[in-house]
XYZ file of C-alpha atoms in Angstrom:
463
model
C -51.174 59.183 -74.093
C -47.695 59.952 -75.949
C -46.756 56.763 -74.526
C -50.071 55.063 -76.249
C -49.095 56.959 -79.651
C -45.627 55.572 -80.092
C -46.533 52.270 -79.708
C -47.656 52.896 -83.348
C -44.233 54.134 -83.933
C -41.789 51.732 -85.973
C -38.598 52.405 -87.831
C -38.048 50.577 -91.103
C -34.875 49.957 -90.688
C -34.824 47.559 -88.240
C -37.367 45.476 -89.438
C -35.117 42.628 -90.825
C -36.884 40.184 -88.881
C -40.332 40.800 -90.544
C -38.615 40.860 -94.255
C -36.573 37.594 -93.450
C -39.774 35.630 -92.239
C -41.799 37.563 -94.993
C -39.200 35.858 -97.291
C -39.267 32.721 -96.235
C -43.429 32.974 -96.419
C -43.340 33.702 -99.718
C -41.175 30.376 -100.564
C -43.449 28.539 -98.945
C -46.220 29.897 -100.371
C -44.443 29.184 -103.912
C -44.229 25.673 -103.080
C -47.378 25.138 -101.892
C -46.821 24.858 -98.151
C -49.361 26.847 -96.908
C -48.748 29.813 -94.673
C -49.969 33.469 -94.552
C -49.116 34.356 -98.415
C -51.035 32.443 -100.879
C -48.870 33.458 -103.600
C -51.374 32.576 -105.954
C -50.388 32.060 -109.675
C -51.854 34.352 -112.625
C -51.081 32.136 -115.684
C -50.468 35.243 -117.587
C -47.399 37.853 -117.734
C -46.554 41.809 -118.616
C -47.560 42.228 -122.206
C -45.643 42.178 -125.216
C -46.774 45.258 -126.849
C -48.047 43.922 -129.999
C -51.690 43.621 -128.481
C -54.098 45.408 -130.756
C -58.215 45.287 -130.724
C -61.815 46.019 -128.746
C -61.718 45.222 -125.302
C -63.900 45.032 -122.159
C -62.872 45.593 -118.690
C -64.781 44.325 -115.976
C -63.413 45.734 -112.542
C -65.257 44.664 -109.244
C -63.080 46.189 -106.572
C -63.517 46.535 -102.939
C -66.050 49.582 -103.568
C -66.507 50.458 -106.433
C -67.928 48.071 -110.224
C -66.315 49.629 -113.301
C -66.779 48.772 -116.844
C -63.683 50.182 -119.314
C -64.527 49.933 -123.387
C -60.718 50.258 -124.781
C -59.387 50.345 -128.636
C -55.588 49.294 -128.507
C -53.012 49.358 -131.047
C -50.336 47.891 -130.216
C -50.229 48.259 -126.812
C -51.316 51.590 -126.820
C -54.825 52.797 -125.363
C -56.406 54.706 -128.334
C -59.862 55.401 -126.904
C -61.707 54.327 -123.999
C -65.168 54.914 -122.328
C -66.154 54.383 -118.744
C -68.699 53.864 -116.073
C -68.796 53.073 -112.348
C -71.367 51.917 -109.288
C -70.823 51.649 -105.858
C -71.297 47.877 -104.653
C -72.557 47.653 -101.039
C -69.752 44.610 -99.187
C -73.429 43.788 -97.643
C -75.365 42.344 -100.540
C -76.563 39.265 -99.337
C -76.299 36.483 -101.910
C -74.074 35.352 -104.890
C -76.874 35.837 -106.904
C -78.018 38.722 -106.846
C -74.216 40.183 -106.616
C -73.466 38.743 -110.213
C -77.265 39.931 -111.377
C -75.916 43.122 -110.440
C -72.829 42.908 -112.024
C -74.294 41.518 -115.186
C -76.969 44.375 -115.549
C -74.462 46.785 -115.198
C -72.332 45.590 -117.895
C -75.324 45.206 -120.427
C -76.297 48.596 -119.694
C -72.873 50.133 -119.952
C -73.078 48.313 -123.331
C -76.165 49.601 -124.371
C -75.057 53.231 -123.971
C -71.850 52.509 -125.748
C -73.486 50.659 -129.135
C -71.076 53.111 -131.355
C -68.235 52.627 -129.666
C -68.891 48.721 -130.836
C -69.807 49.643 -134.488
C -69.513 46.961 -136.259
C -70.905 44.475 -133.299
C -68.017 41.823 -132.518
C -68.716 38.056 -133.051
C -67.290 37.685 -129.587
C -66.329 40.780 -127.451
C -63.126 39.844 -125.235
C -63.686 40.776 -121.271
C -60.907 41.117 -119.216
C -62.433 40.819 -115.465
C -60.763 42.175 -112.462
C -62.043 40.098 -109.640
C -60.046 41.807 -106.507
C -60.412 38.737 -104.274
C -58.099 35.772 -103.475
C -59.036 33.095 -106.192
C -57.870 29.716 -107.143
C -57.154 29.805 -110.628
C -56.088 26.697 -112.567
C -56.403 28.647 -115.929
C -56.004 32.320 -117.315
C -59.987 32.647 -117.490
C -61.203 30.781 -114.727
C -61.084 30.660 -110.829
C -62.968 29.810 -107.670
C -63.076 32.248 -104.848
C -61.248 31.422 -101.473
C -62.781 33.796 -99.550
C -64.229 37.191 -99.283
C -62.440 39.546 -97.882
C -62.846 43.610 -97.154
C -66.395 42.513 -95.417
C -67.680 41.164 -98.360
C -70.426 38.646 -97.134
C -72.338 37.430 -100.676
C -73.294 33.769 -99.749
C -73.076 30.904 -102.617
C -69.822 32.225 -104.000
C -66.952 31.080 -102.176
C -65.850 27.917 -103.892
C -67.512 28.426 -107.112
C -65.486 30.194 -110.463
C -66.375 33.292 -110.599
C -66.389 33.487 -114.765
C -68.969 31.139 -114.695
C -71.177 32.474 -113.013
C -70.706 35.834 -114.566
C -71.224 33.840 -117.663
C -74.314 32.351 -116.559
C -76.147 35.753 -115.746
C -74.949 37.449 -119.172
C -76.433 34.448 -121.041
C -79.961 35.045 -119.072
C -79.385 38.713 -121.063
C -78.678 37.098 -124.298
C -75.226 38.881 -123.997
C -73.291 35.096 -124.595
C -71.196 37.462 -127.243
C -69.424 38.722 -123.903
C -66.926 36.595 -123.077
C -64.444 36.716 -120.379
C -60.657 35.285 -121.698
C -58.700 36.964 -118.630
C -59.612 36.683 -115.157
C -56.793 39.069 -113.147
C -56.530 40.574 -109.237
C -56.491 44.164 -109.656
C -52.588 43.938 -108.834
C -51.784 42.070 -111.622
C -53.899 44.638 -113.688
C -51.908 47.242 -112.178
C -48.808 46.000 -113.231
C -50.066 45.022 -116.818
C -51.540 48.677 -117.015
C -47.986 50.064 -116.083
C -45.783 48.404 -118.300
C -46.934 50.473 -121.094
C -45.171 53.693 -119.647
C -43.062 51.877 -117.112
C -41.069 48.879 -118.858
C -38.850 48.062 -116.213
C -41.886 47.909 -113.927
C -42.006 43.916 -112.012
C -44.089 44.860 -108.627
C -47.730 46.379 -108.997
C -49.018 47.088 -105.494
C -52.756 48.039 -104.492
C -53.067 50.198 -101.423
C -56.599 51.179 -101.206
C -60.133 49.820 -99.618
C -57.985 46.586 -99.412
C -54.064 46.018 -100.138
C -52.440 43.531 -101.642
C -49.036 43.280 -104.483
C -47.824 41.115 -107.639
C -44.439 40.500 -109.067
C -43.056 38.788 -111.918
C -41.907 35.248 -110.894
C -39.178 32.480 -112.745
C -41.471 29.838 -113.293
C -39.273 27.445 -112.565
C -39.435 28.745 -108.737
C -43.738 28.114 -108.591
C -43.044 24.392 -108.138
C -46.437 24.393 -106.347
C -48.201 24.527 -110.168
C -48.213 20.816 -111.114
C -49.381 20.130 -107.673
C -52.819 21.718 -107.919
C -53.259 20.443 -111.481
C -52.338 23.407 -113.485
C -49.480 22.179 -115.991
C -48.089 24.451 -117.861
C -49.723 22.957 -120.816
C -52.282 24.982 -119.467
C -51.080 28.051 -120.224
C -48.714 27.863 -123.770
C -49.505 32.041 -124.191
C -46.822 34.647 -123.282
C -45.615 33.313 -119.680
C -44.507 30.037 -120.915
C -42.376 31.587 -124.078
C -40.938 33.639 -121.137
C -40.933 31.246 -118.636
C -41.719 33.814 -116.182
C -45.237 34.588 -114.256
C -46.858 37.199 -112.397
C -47.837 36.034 -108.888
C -50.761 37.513 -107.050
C -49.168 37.642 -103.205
C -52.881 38.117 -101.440
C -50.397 39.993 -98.838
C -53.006 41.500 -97.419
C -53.092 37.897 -95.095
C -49.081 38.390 -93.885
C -49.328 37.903 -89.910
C -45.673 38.759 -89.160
C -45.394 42.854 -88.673
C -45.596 43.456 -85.282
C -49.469 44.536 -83.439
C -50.880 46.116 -80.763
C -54.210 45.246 -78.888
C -56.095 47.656 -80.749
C -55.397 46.193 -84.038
C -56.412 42.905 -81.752
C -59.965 44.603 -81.297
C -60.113 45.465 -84.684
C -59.098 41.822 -85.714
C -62.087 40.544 -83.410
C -64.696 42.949 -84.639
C -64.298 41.613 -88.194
C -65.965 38.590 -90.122
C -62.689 37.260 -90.880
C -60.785 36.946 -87.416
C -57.638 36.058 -87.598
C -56.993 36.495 -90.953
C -55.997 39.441 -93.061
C -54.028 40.877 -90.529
C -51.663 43.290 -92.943
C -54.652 44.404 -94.790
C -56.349 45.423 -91.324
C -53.715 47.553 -90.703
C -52.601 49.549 -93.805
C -56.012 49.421 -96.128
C -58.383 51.885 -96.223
C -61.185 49.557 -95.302
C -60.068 49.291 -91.468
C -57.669 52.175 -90.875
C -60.553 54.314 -89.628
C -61.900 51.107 -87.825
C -58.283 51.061 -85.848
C -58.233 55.228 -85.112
C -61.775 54.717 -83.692
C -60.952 51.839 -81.510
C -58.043 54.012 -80.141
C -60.319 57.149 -80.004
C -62.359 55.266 -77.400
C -60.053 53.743 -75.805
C -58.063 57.175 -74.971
C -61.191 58.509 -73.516
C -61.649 55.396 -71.470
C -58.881 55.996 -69.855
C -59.327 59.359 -68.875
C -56.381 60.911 -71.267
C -59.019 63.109 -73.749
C -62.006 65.332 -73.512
C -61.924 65.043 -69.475
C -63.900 68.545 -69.776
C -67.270 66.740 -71.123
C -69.512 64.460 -68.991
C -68.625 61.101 -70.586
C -72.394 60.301 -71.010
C -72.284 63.195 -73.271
C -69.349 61.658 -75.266
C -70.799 58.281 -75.199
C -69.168 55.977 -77.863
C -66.926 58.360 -79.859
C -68.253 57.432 -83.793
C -70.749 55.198 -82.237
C -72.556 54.989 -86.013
C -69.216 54.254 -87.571
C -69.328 56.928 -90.301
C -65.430 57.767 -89.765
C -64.063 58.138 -92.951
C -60.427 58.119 -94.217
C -60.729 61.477 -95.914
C -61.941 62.920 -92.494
C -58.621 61.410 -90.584
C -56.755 63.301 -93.519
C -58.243 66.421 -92.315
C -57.776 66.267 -88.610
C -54.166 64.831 -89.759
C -53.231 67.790 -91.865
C -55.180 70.338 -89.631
C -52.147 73.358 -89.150
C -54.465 76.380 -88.093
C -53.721 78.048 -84.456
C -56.900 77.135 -82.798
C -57.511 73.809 -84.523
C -60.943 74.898 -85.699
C -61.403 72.096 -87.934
C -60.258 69.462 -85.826
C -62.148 70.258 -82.782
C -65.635 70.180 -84.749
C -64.239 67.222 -85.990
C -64.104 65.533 -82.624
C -67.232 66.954 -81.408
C -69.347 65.550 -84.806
C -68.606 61.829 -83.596
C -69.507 62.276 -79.555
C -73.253 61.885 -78.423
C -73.985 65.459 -77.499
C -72.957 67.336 -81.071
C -73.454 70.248 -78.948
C -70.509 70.355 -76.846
C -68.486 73.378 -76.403
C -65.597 72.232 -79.459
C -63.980 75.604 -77.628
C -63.759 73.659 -74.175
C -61.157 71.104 -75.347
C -57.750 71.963 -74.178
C -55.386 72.792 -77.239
C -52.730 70.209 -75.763
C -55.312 67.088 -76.273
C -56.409 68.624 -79.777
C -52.604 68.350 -80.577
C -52.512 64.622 -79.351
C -55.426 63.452 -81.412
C -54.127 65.027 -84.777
C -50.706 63.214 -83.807
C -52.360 59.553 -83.453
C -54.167 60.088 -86.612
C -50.675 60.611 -87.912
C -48.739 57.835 -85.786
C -51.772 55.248 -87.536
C -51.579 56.971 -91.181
C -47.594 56.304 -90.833
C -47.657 53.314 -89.545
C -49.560 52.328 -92.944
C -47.073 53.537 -95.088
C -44.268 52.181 -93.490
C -45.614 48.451 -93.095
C -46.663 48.546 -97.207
C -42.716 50.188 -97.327
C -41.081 46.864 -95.853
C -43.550 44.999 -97.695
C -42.541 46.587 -100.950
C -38.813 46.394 -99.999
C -38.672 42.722 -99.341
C -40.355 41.701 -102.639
C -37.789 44.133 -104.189
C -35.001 41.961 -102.442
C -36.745 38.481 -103.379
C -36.609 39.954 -107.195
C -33.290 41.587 -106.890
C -31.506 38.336 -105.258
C -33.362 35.411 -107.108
C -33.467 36.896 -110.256
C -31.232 38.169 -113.056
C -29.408 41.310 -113.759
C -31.509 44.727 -112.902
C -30.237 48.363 -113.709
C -33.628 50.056 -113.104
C -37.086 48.202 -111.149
C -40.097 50.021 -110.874
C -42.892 49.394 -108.413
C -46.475 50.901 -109.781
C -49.242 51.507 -107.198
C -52.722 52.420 -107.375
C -55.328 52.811 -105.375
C -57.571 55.294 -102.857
C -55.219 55.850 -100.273
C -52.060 56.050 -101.771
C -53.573 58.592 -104.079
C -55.855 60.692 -101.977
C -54.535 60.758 -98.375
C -51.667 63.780 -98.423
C -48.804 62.283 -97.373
C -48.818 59.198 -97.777
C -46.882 58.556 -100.897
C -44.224 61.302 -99.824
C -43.874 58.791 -96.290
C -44.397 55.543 -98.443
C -41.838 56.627 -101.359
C -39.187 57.490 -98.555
C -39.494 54.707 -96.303
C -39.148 52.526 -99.223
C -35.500 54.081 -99.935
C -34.770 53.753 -96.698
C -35.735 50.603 -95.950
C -34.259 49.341 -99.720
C -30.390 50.480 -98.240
C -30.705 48.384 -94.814
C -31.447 45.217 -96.826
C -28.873 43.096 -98.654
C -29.513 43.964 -102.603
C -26.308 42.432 -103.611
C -23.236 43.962 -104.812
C -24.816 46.452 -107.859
C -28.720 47.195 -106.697
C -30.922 48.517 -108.877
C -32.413 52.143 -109.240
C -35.936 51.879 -107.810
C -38.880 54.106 -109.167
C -41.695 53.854 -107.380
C -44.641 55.505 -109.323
C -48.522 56.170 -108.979
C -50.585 54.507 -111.753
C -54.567 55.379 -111.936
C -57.558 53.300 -113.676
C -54.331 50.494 -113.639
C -56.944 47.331 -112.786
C -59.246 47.800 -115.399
C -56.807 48.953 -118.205
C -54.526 46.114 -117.004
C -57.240 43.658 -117.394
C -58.155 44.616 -120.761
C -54.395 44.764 -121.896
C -54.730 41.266 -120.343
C -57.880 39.711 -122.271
C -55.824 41.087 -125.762
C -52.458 39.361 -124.672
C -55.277 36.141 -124.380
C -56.411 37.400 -128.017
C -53.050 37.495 -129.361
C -51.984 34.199 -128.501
């Protein structure tokens, strides 16, 4: 089984091959050419920091729908209210996903009247929409595809602001308006440049993952060629002829695999595709540690003391959770109490003897939860690296960069940002960064979609 666990093993400094083809997928995804990046164009850039006003956020995420009320003043969050749901990825139709949406939002607006006092003519929406779209303008864009096991039918294809639209105007809420459609990268990196100036990479790692950086716009020579001038888009990014770029890495298909991500790749909707995503995001990572849970007692190399019927499919319901893996991952008692009710929870018989498993195999376990976990951060590491060396080498003149990341796992899962922020250092020194590279902060953001969207939709007001 140590064999097994090492496969997940990889050292990020001698991954040059994945960060020269990542590279080179990234041009090509600039130009138009296809390929497993879709480098898909925001039309908007980092704020100025003369934004000032009322603003909605709209943030549909891979789990959870938030709605953000925000007063800025020039650039600066004065007050803000807030709300959440959980979306189920299962709701069947288009439909009734935006009726949901759109009920939540006039609800969230009810409760808030005050916070509105006087009623806007208009009241500017920034909306977070944390799937790959085709935009063509800052407030509109048709979904590619779902991702994260989404599976709402009648969307893909359609622009997503219109049909948000079309359900708020059923409500007589037509005053709502959405003037910034954003992936919650780009809202990430918005959000950040308020504390973080030098900030050009915003990077989700989370239910899904996915990153953003601030392009020359002279190097998107794909934009004229889906019908997007840059007459469409005479705000901010045109004065500074630079763009942010939403990457939709979460589809790169060059780090290396191993057959269970394979399994895991064939027991989702979209085979084949989102291969990064399926191996870093919190969405599949405790998809990928049950696969190789099973797989390890197929062959005889764990929990040999139980009657296999008794095991039967380890997490056979598939109520794994990411928090749990954290537990078993960071479990440092003698006996391994924790861990070994852990293991028994998820076999058939929950009444096993947790007592009966050798200490040796409950060692082994907690070390491929770790191997999987670290395998995470260092893939999003190289990631992160080779968009620093795209910016560094393409680009002008940096002293400092910063890279801001949000999301669920960096956050919550101990140890991940310690592994992520020193992998990334690592990993920065074994590429070429010419001959004075800049100092690289890497920094945790939180609520960085939905503030970034809003900072977004006044940017839209501004101009």
């Amino acid at each position: 089984m140590e064999q097994f666990i090492q496969q997940f093993d990889c050292d990020v400094t001698k991954m040059h091959d994945v960060s020269h083809h990542m590279l080179q997928t990234m041009k090509s995804g600039l130009a138009g050419k296809g390929g497993s990046l879709m480098m898909i164009p925001s039309f908007t850039d980092t704020p100025s920091g003369n934004e000032s006003g009322v603003f909605l956020a709209v943030d549909f995420g891979g789990t959870n729908l938030r709605c953000l009320l925000i007063k800025t003043e020039l650039n600066t969050i004065r007050n803000k209210v807030q709300r959440s749901m959980v979306l189920d990825p299962k709701i069947p139709t288009g439909e009734i996903l935006f009726s949901t949406i759109a009920s939540f939002i006039v609800e969230f607006l009810e409760e808030n009247k005050s916070f509105l006092e006087p009623r806007p003519e208009v009241l500017p929406v920034g909306f977070t929409f944390s799937f790959p779209i085709q935009q063509t303008s800052i407030a509109s864009g048709k979904l590619i595809m779902w991702t994260k096991e989404f599976v709402a039918s009648g969307v893909v294809g359609k622009d997503v602001v219109e049909l948000l639209h079309a359900e708020l105007a059923k409500r007589k809420y037509e005053w709502v308006k959405v003037v910034a459609l954003c992936n919650d990268t780009v809202g990430t990196l918005c959000a950040s440049t308020t504390e973080h100036p030098t900030a050009k990479i915003g990077v989700i790692l989370g239910t899904g993952s996915n990153a953003c950086y601030q392009e020359r716009m002279e190097a998107i020579t794909k934009i004229n060629q889906e019908g997007a001038s840059s007459s469409s888009s005479s705000s901010s990014e045109a004065a500074s002829k630079k763009m942010i770029i939403n990457m939709e890495w979460g589809g790169y298909d060059g780090f290396p695999s191993t057959p269970e991500d394979d399994e895991v790749n064939h027991m989702t909707r979209k085979q084949g595709q989102q291969r990064l995503e399926k191996m870093v995001s919190g969405r599949y990572l405790p998809m990928l540690v049950r696969v190789c849970m099973n797989k390890c007692i197929r062959c005889g190399w764990i929990l040999n003391c139980f009657d296999q019927e008794k095991i039967g499919v380890w997490d056979k319901n598939e109520e794994l959770s990411l928090i749990e893996i954290g537990k078993v991952e960071h479990d440092r008692s003698p006996n391994m109490d924790m861990a070994r009710s852990f293991i028994i929870r998820f076999c058939e018989d929950k009444s096993l003897d947790k007592n009966a498993i050798p200490l040796h195999e409950v060692v082994l376990i907690r070390s491929l939860f770790h191997a999987i976990v670290v395998r995470s951060a260092r893939y999003a590491a190289v990631a992160i690296s080779t968009l620093i060396q795209h910016i560094v080498t393409t680009g002008e003149q940096l002293e400092e960069l910063t890279v801001a990341i949000d999301g669920s796992v960096y956050h919550k899962h101990i140890g991940y940002k310690e592994e992520l922020h020193a992998s990334v250092d690592k990993c920065c020194k074994s590429l070429m960064m010419g001959p004075t590279p800049p100092e690289v902060h890497v920094v945790g953001t939180q609520d960085g979609s939905g503030l970034g969207a809003a900072i977004i939709a006044a940017v839209q007001v501004a101009h």
